[in-house]
Each structure stands twice: as C-alpha cells, then as structure tokens.
Coordinates of C-alpha atoms in Angstrom, one line a residue:
M1190 CA 149.0 79.3 92.8
S1191 CA 149.6 80.4 89.2
D1192 CA 151.2 83.8 88.4
S1193 CA 147.9 84.9 86.8
N1194 CA 145.9 84.2 90.0
Q1195 CA 148.6 85.8 92.1
Q1196 CA 148.4 89.0 90.0
T1197 CA 144.6 88.9 90.1
D1198 CA 144.8 88.8 93.9
V1199 CA 147.2 91.7 93.8
V1200 CA 144.7 93.8 91.8
E1201 CA 141.9 92.8 94.1
Q1202 CA 143.9 93.7 97.2
A1203 CA 144.8 97.1 95.7
A1204 CA 141.1 97.7 94.9
Q1205 CA 140.1 96.7 98.4
R1206 CA 142.5 99.1 100.0
G1207 CA 141.6 101.8 97.5
D1208 CA 145.1 102.3 96.1
V1209 CA 144.1 104.1 92.9
K1210 CA 147.6 105.4 92.2
W1211 CA 149.0 101.8 92.2
L1212 CA 146.2 100.6 89.9
I1213 CA 146.7 103.5 87.5
S1214 CA 150.5 102.8 87.4
M1215 CA 149.9 99.2 86.6
A1216 CA 147.3 100.1 83.9
V1217 CA 149.3 102.8 82.2
T1218 CA 152.9 101.7 82.5
G1219 CA 152.5 98.0 83.0
A1220 CA 154.4 98.0 86.3
N1221 CA 154.2 94.9 88.5
V1222 CA 152.7 92.7 85.9
P1223 CA 153.9 89.3 84.6
D1224 CA 156.1 89.0 81.5
D1225 CA 153.5 86.7 79.8
E1226 CA 151.9 88.9 77.1
E1227 CA 148.3 87.6 77.6
D1228 CA 148.5 87.9 81.4
K1229 CA 150.0 91.3 81.1
T1230 CA 147.1 92.5 79.0
K1231 CA 144.5 91.0 81.3
M1232 CA 146.1 92.5 84.4
R1233 CA 146.3 96.0 82.9
E1234 CA 142.7 95.8 81.6
R1235 CA 141.6 94.7 85.1
A1236 CA 143.6 97.4 86.8
S1237 CA 142.1 100.1 84.6
A1238 CA 138.6 98.9 85.3
E1239 CA 139.1 98.8 89.1
A1240 CA 140.8 102.2 89.1
A1241 CA 137.9 103.7 87.2
K1242 CA 135.4 102.1 89.5
L1243 CA 137.1 103.6 92.6
M1244 CA 137.3 107.0 91.0
S1245 CA 133.7 106.9 90.0
K1246 CA 132.6 106.1 93.6
S1247 CA 134.6 109.1 94.8
G1248 CA 133.1 111.3 92.1
D1249 CA 136.4 112.1 90.4
A1250 CA 135.2 112.0 86.8
D1251 CA 138.1 114.2 85.5
A1252 CA 140.6 111.6 86.7
I1253 CA 138.8 108.8 84.8
A1254 CA 138.9 111.0 81.6
K1255 CA 142.6 111.6 82.1
L1256 CA 143.2 107.8 82.6
L1257 CA 141.4 107.1 79.3
V1258 CA 143.8 109.5 77.5
D1259 CA 146.9 108.1 79.3
L1260 CA 145.9 104.5 78.3
R1261 CA 145.9 105.3 74.6
G1262 CA 149.5 104.0 74.1
F1263 CA 148.5 100.7 75.7
L1264 CA 145.2 100.6 73.7
G1265 CA 147.1 100.9 70.4
E1266 CA 149.0 97.7 71.2
I1267 CA 146.1 95.3 72.1
P1268 CA 143.3 93.8 69.9
K1269 CA 140.5 96.2 68.9
A1270 CA 137.9 94.2 70.7
K1271 CA 139.7 94.6 74.1
T1272 CA 140.3 98.3 73.2
A1273 CA 136.5 98.8 72.7
K1274 CA 135.7 97.1 76.0
I1275 CA 138.1 99.2 78.0
V1276 CA 137.1 102.5 76.4
R1277 CA 133.3 101.8 76.9
T1278 CA 133.9 100.7 80.5
L1279 CA 135.7 104.0 81.4
I1280 CA 133.1 106.1 79.6
D1281 CA 130.3 104.3 81.5
E1282 CA 132.1 105.0 84.8
V1283 CA 132.2 108.7 84.0
S1284 CA 128.5 108.6 83.2
A1285 CA 127.9 107.1 86.6
V1286 CA 129.1 110.3 88.2
E1287 CA 126.3 112.9 88.6
G1288 CA 126.6 116.4 87.1
T1289 CA 129.2 115.4 84.5
L1290 CA 127.2 115.6 81.3
E1291 CA 129.4 118.3 79.7
L1292 CA 132.5 116.3 80.5
Q1293 CA 130.9 113.1 79.1
V1294 CA 130.1 114.9 75.8
S1295 CA 133.6 116.3 75.6
L1296 CA 135.2 112.9 76.4
C1297 CA 133.1 111.2 73.7
E1298 CA 133.9 113.8 71.1
D1299 CA 137.7 113.4 71.9
T1300 CA 137.4 109.6 71.8
I1301 CA 135.6 109.8 68.4
D1302 CA 138.5 111.9 67.0
W1303 CA 141.0 109.4 68.4
C1304 CA 139.0 106.5 66.9
N1305 CA 139.0 108.2 63.5
K1306 CA 142.8 108.5 63.6
E1307 CA 143.3 104.9 64.8
K1308 CA 140.6 103.6 62.4
H1309 CA 138.6 102.0 65.1
T1310 CA 135.3 102.1 63.2
F1311 CA 133.4 99.6 65.4
L1312 CA 134.3 101.5 68.5
R1313 CA 133.7 104.9 67.0
Q1314 CA 130.1 104.0 66.0
R1315 CA 129.3 102.8 69.5
V1316 CA 130.8 105.9 71.1
Q1317 CA 128.8 108.1 68.7
T1318 CA 125.7 106.2 69.8
K1319 CA 126.6 107.0 73.4
L1320 CA 127.2 110.6 72.4
S1321 CA 123.8 110.9 70.8
S1322 CA 122.2 109.7 74.0
M1323 CA 124.2 112.3 76.0
L1324 CA 123.1 115.1 73.6
L1325 CA 119.5 113.9 74.2
N1326 CA 120.0 114.2 77.9
A1327 CA 121.6 117.6 77.4
K1328 CA 118.4 118.7 75.5
K1329 CA 120.5 119.3 72.3
Y1330 CA 117.9 117.7 70.1
P1331 CA 118.9 119.1 66.7
Q1332 CA 122.6 118.0 67.3
C1333 CA 121.4 114.6 68.5
L1334 CA 119.2 114.0 65.4
A1335 CA 121.9 115.3 63.0
L1336 CA 124.4 112.8 64.5
I1337 CA 121.8 110.0 64.4
T1338 CA 121.0 110.6 60.7
E1339 CA 124.7 110.4 59.8
L1340 CA 125.2 107.3 62.0
L1341 CA 122.2 105.5 60.6
R1342 CA 123.4 106.0 57.0
E1343 CA 126.7 104.2 57.9
V1344 CA 125.3 101.5 60.2
K1345 CA 122.6 100.4 57.8
R1346 CA 125.2 99.6 55.2
L1347 CA 127.0 97.4 57.7
D1348 CA 123.6 95.9 58.8
D1349 CA 124.6 95.9 62.5
K1350 CA 121.2 95.1 63.9
P1351 CA 122.0 95.4 67.7
L1352 CA 123.5 98.8 67.2
L1353 CA 120.6 99.8 64.9
I1354 CA 118.2 99.0 67.8
E1355 CA 120.0 101.4 70.1
I1356 CA 120.2 104.2 67.6
H1357 CA 116.5 104.0 66.6
L1358 CA 115.6 104.1 70.3
V1359 CA 117.5 107.3 70.8
E1360 CA 116.0 108.7 67.7
S1361 CA 112.5 107.8 68.9
R1362 CA 113.1 109.5 72.2
A1363 CA 114.5 112.7 70.5
H1364 CA 111.4 113.0 68.3
H1365 CA 109.1 112.4 71.3
Y1366 CA 110.8 115.2 73.2
L1367 CA 110.2 117.4 70.1
V1368 CA 106.6 116.4 70.1
N1369 CA 106.9 114.8 66.7
L1370 CA 104.8 111.7 67.4
P1371 CA 104.7 110.2 63.9
K1372 CA 108.5 110.2 63.5
A1373 CA 108.9 108.9 67.1
K1374 CA 106.6 105.9 66.3
A1375 CA 108.3 105.3 63.0
A1376 CA 111.7 105.1 64.7
L1377 CA 110.3 102.7 67.4
T1378 CA 108.9 100.5 64.6
S1379 CA 112.4 100.4 63.0
A1380 CA 113.9 99.4 66.4
R1381 CA 111.3 96.6 66.7
S1382 CA 112.0 95.3 63.2
A1383 CA 115.7 95.2 63.9
A1384 CA 115.0 93.5 67.3
N1385 CA 112.9 90.8 65.6
A1386 CA 115.7 90.0 63.2
V1387 CA 118.3 89.1 65.8
Y1388 CA 118.6 88.2 69.5
C1389 CA 117.6 91.2 71.5
P1390 CA 119.1 91.4 75.0
P1391 CA 116.6 91.9 77.8
Q1392 CA 118.0 95.4 78.5
L1393 CA 117.2 96.6 75.0
Q1394 CA 113.8 94.8 74.9
S1395 CA 112.8 96.5 78.2
Q1396 CA 113.7 99.9 76.7
I1397 CA 111.6 99.2 73.6
D1398 CA 108.6 98.3 75.8
M1399 CA 109.1 101.4 77.9
Q1400 CA 109.2 103.7 74.9
A1401 CA 106.2 101.9 73.4
G1402 CA 104.3 102.6 76.6
I1403 CA 105.2 106.3 76.5
L1404 CA 104.1 106.7 72.9
H1405 CA 100.8 104.9 73.5
A1406 CA 100.2 107.2 76.5
E1407 CA 100.7 110.2 74.2
E1408 CA 97.8 108.8 72.1
K1409 CA 95.7 108.5 75.2
D1410 CA 95.6 104.7 74.9
F1411 CA 96.5 104.3 78.6
K1412 CA 95.3 100.6 78.8
T1413 CA 97.8 99.5 76.1
S1414 CA 100.4 101.8 77.6
Y1415 CA 99.9 100.1 81.0
S1416 CA 100.5 96.7 79.5
Y1417 CA 103.8 97.8 78.0
F1418 CA 105.0 99.5 81.2
F1419 CA 104.1 96.3 83.1
E1420 CA 106.3 94.2 80.7
A1421 CA 109.1 96.7 81.1
F1422 CA 108.7 96.7 84.9
E1423 CA 109.0 92.9 85.1
S1424 CA 112.0 92.8 82.9
F1425 CA 113.8 95.8 84.5
G1426 CA 113.2 94.3 87.9
T1427 CA 115.8 91.6 87.4
F1428 CA 118.7 94.0 86.6
D1429 CA 117.8 97.7 86.9
K1430 CA 115.9 98.8 90.0
V1431 CA 115.9 102.5 89.0
Q1432 CA 114.3 101.8 85.6
A1433 CA 111.9 99.3 87.2
T1434 CA 110.8 102.0 89.7
L1435 CA 110.2 104.4 86.8
A1436 CA 108.1 101.8 84.9
L1437 CA 106.0 101.2 88.1
K1438 CA 105.6 105.0 88.4
Y1439 CA 104.2 105.2 84.8
M1440 CA 101.9 102.2 85.5
M1441 CA 100.4 104.2 88.4
L1442 CA 100.1 107.3 86.1
C1443 CA 98.1 105.2 83.6
K1444 CA 95.7 104.1 86.4
V1445 CA 95.1 107.8 87.3
M1446 CA 94.6 108.8 83.7
V1447 CA 91.9 106.3 83.1
G1448 CA 90.1 107.3 86.3
N1449 CA 91.1 104.4 88.4
G1450 CA 93.0 106.4 91.0
D1451 CA 91.7 104.2 93.8
E1452 CA 93.8 101.3 92.4
V1453 CA 97.1 103.3 92.7
A1454 CA 97.4 102.7 96.4
G1455 CA 97.2 99.0 95.8
L1456 CA 100.1 99.1 93.4
A1457 CA 102.2 101.2 95.6
D1458 CA 101.5 99.5 99.0
G1459 CA 101.4 95.9 97.7
K1460 CA 104.2 93.5 97.2
Y1461 CA 106.3 96.2 95.5
A1462 CA 106.3 98.6 98.4
L1463 CA 109.3 97.4 100.2
E1464 CA 111.5 97.0 97.2
Y1465 CA 110.5 100.0 95.1
G1466 CA 108.9 102.3 97.6
G1467 CA 110.1 105.9 97.7
K1468 CA 109.3 109.5 96.7
H1469 CA 108.5 108.5 93.1
L1470 CA 105.6 106.3 94.2
D1471 CA 104.6 108.6 97.0
A1472 CA 104.2 111.4 94.4
L1473 CA 101.8 109.4 92.3
K1474 CA 99.8 108.3 95.4
A1475 CA 99.4 112.0 96.3
V1476 CA 98.2 112.8 92.8
A1477 CA 95.8 109.9 92.7
H1478 CA 94.3 110.9 96.1
A1479 CA 93.9 114.5 94.9
Y1480 CA 92.2 113.4 91.7
T1481 CA 89.9 110.9 93.5
E1482 CA 88.9 113.7 95.9
R1483 CA 88.5 116.2 92.9
S1484 CA 90.6 118.6 95.0
L1485 CA 92.6 121.3 93.2
Q1486 CA 94.3 122.2 96.5
L1487 CA 95.5 118.7 97.1
F1488 CA 96.6 118.5 93.5
Q1489 CA 98.7 121.7 93.8
S1490 CA 100.1 120.5 97.1
A1491 CA 101.3 117.3 95.4
L1492 CA 102.9 119.2 92.6
H1493 CA 104.7 121.4 95.1
D1494 CA 105.8 118.7 97.5
Y1495 CA 107.0 116.4 94.7
Q1496 CA 108.3 118.8 92.1
E1497 CA 111.4 116.7 91.3
E1498 CA 109.4 113.6 90.8
L1499 CA 106.4 115.1 88.9
E1500 CA 107.3 118.4 87.1
N1501 CA 110.9 117.4 86.2
D1502 CA 109.7 114.2 84.6
K1503 CA 108.6 115.2 81.1
V1504 CA 106.4 112.2 80.6
V1505 CA 104.5 112.6 83.9
H1506 CA 104.4 116.4 83.7
R1507 CA 102.8 116.4 80.2
H1508 CA 99.9 114.2 81.3
L1509 CA 99.4 115.8 84.7
T1510 CA 99.1 119.2 82.9
G1511 CA 96.1 117.8 81.0
L1512 CA 94.7 116.1 84.1
Y1513 CA 94.9 119.4 86.1
D1514 CA 93.2 121.3 83.3
G1515 CA 90.4 118.8 83.3
L1516 CA 90.0 118.9 87.1
L1517 CA 90.0 122.7 87.0
E1518 CA 87.3 122.7 84.4
Q1519 CA 85.2 120.3 86.4
N1520 CA 85.5 122.5 89.6
I1521 CA 84.7 125.7 87.7
T1522 CA 81.7 124.1 86.0
R1523 CA 80.3 122.8 89.3
V1524 CA 80.6 126.3 90.9
I1525 CA 79.1 128.4 88.1
E1526 CA 76.3 125.9 87.2
P1527 CA 73.6 127.5 89.5
F1528 CA 74.2 131.1 88.3
S1529 CA 73.0 133.0 85.3
K1530 CA 75.3 135.9 86.2
V1531 CA 78.1 135.8 88.8
E1532 CA 81.2 137.8 89.7
I1533 CA 84.4 136.2 88.5
E1534 CA 86.0 137.1 91.8
H1535 CA 83.3 135.1 93.6
V1536 CA 84.0 132.1 91.4
A1537 CA 87.8 132.4 92.2
K1538 CA 87.0 132.4 95.9
L1539 CA 84.8 129.4 95.7
V1540 CA 87.4 127.5 93.6
G1541 CA 90.3 128.7 95.8
L1542 CA 92.5 130.0 93.0
P1543 CA 93.8 133.4 91.9
L1544 CA 91.5 135.7 89.9
N1545 CA 93.8 135.8 86.9
T1546 CA 93.9 132.0 86.7
I1547 CA 90.1 131.7 86.8
E1548 CA 89.5 134.5 84.3
S1549 CA 92.0 132.9 81.9
K1550 CA 90.5 129.5 82.2
L1551 CA 86.9 130.8 81.7
S1552 CA 88.0 132.6 78.5
Q1553 CA 89.6 129.4 77.2
M1554 CA 86.4 127.4 78.1
I1555 CA 84.2 129.9 76.2
L1556 CA 86.5 129.8 73.2
D1557 CA 86.5 126.0 73.2
E1558 CA 82.7 126.1 73.4
K1559 CA 82.8 124.2 76.7
F1560 CA 80.7 126.9 78.3
N1561 CA 78.0 129.0 76.6
G1562 CA 78.4 132.5 78.0
T1563 CA 80.6 135.6 77.9
L1564 CA 82.9 137.7 80.2
D1565 CA 81.7 141.2 81.0
Q1566 CA 85.1 142.9 81.7
G1567 CA 83.4 146.2 82.7
S1568 CA 81.5 144.7 85.6
G1569 CA 83.9 141.8 86.2
C1570 CA 81.1 139.2 85.8
L1571 CA 80.5 136.0 84.0
I1572 CA 77.2 135.9 82.1
A1573 CA 75.7 132.5 81.2
F1574 CA 73.5 132.1 78.2
D1575 CA 70.5 129.9 78.1
E1576 CA 70.9 126.7 76.2
Q1577 CA 69.2 127.1 72.8
S1578 CA 67.4 124.0 71.6
D1579 CA 67.7 123.3 67.9
G1580 CA 64.4 124.4 66.4
T1581 CA 62.9 122.8 63.3
T1582 CA 62.1 126.1 61.5
Y1583 CA 65.4 126.7 59.9
K1584 CA 65.7 123.0 58.9
S1585 CA 62.2 123.0 57.3
A1586 CA 63.0 126.3 55.5
L1587 CA 66.2 124.9 54.0
E1588 CA 64.3 121.7 52.9
T1589 CA 61.6 123.9 51.2
I1590 CA 64.2 126.0 49.3
E1591 CA 66.0 122.9 48.1
S1592 CA 62.7 121.4 46.8
M1593 CA 61.9 124.7 45.0
V1594 CA 65.4 124.7 43.4
T1595 CA 64.8 121.1 42.2
V1596 CA 61.4 122.1 40.7
V1597 CA 62.7 125.2 39.0
N1598 CA 65.6 123.3 37.5
S1599 CA 63.2 120.6 36.2
L1600 CA 61.0 123.2 34.6
G1601 CA 64.0 124.8 33.0
D1602 CA 65.1 121.5 31.5
R1603 CA 61.6 120.9 30.0
A1604 CA 61.5 124.4 28.4

C-alpha cells in the first residue's frame, strides 16, 4: 500500500473515531503527514474537511470558524484553487449548523478582508455572493442589494457567467421580498440569459425554476407557476430532498389557489407520500380541506396547528392571506344575503368570528364596492341597499344635450 493510501486510511480512521483534535493538528501544523509536497497538501486538505464535518454534526460552529482562521498560514502556501475549495467547504459546514446566521455573516466579512489582503479575487467574489445570500436570510435587504450592486459591476466586467447566475438569483429573491415584482422579474431574466450562455448545473437550474414559479404565482398565474414548481421538484428530487419537499408544497398551494383543492390529497398521498411526507405536506392538506369545505374555523385551525409551515413561509403566507380574505367574504356574503337590515353582532355569531373582525371586513367590502350598503354605528346594524338598475333616462338626456350642442355649433358656424 502506498504512503498516500496509508495516510488516507489514517484520516478516515481518525474521522470514524471522532478524533477532532488529531485532525485539526494534522490540518493546521501538518503533523503526521508524508514528506511528499503533493501528498502533504492533500492530507491536510482532507483532514480540515473531516474535522469541519465532525464539528458541524456536533453543532460547534465557533470551532469551525477558529479552524478557518488557524489554517490561513497553510492556505497562503497552496494554490489559490485549493485555497478557495477549503474556505468554501468550511463556510458551508458552518452554514449547516442551525442558529448561526450572525456567525456566518461575521465569518464571511472576516474572510473577505483576508481575501483582499491576500489578493484572492476569485474567492472573494464567491464569498461575497455567499454573504449576500446570508444577508437576505437575515432580512437585511438594503445591505444585501448594496453588496449585489457592487459585486455585479465587478463580475460583469470579468464575464463570469456561473457566478452571475447565482448573484442574479439572490437579487431576484431580495426584490421579491421587498415586493418589487418588476425588478425581481428583471433579475430572474438576467439569470436565465446567463444560464443560456453556459452550462448551467442542475442545482442552479432548479433554483431558477423555483424562483420563476414563485414570481408567476405573484402574478396569479398559478397554472404556469405549477409547471415551474414541477420542473424544480423533479430536479431537486435527485440531490436535495428539503428543496424538493418545498417545491411539492408549492405545487399543492397552486392547486388550492386555482380551486382544485380536492386534487391536493392525491399529490400528498400518492407516490410521493413515503419519501416527502411530513408536516409541510400535512399543512397544505389541511388548508385544502378547509377551503373545499368553505370553513373559516377549519382554515384558522390549520393556520394555528401548522404555524411554522404556513405563516413562517413568506410565499405560502402571502397567498393564504388572500385566500382567507376571499373565503371570509364568501361566508359573510352568504350570511347577510337574506337581510335588508341585520345586527353586526348577529352576523359575527353566524360566521363564528369576533365582532371587530366582522365589522372591519364589512367596512372594507363596502369601500371596495363589493357590497351595496352602509354600517349604522349608532344601532350597530348593517343596512343593505336595494340594487339600482341602470335606467335609460339619464342616458337619453345626455344624448339629447349632445345633439343640441351639435346643432347650436352648426348654426353658429353658418352665421
């Protein structure tokens, strides 16, 4: 067995027994590695990756950040491509630890400063792209867009298409969260143009399809949105189960939004149930059932029982808010239809919601001209007006006046 294979076995054995200290010692100081320069670099690179993986599993993100700083002496001695690989691997392992967003941002900023000093332009741009994504997750949208604007100016000059795709995707998501749909669509179009010019990895193409589905859903084009989510789902299914589940969840949302709630159970309980089943799909099944039954109580129960899956997902929450408002209007209209005058409190009891909620919604419906009536605050009643048919008197009068004006003008011209 060659020295390289023996050393590889040593690294694997240390990883299997969870000896993080030994791996860190090998990665940082080069202890217990062969004299051959190439093998030495490979072993230290492998040891750093295995140590980071073990620390990520144990949730020790601070230790990974410290390892990245301690490795800088070694990183300055090896080719820039290997340096970029090691740095990105360690940052990804920190990102895998939940609740470390602030540490991730701090680590990226520190790494960017180091890259500037060491003139690692290629690596700096990729870490900045990663940082923009983190700022987006931290809901720091202005900072995210400011960084993207500066980064785009530089990357466009270099014509780095793969990196441009990633940057434009983050830009599109940022504008979407800020409810700036035109700019979100423009950024997505730029990402697609860059993707058409070079080979686009399946991971990036799936993200493009997912974002396209989200933006079409914002325009209420749920059928087109469904097709994009389906493409993303099939692609994500081969390498990212979490994102595949999210795409399937959005497919179910589209079915509900177009009024095909009865088809949701088929999606959730079919061939995908065993592999992707969970609370995300159960949440949409509950919403679909409530909408099919036209039940506000069931709808509210679904929102309460699956708050994490529904209300904390911005895409789902935005559409469910409109869906709930529509369902509430339908219920109120059905209740008040037989009455010419009815107490608002009675309407609230029949609908099963608080008085303030019903009163506020009735006011909105009247202002939006969805209901012809008025609220009598003194007696606490809703008064419905009779529908007035459009008579022909005013129309005929206007036509007569217009004819007279034409005649008078004609007479004036002749005089």
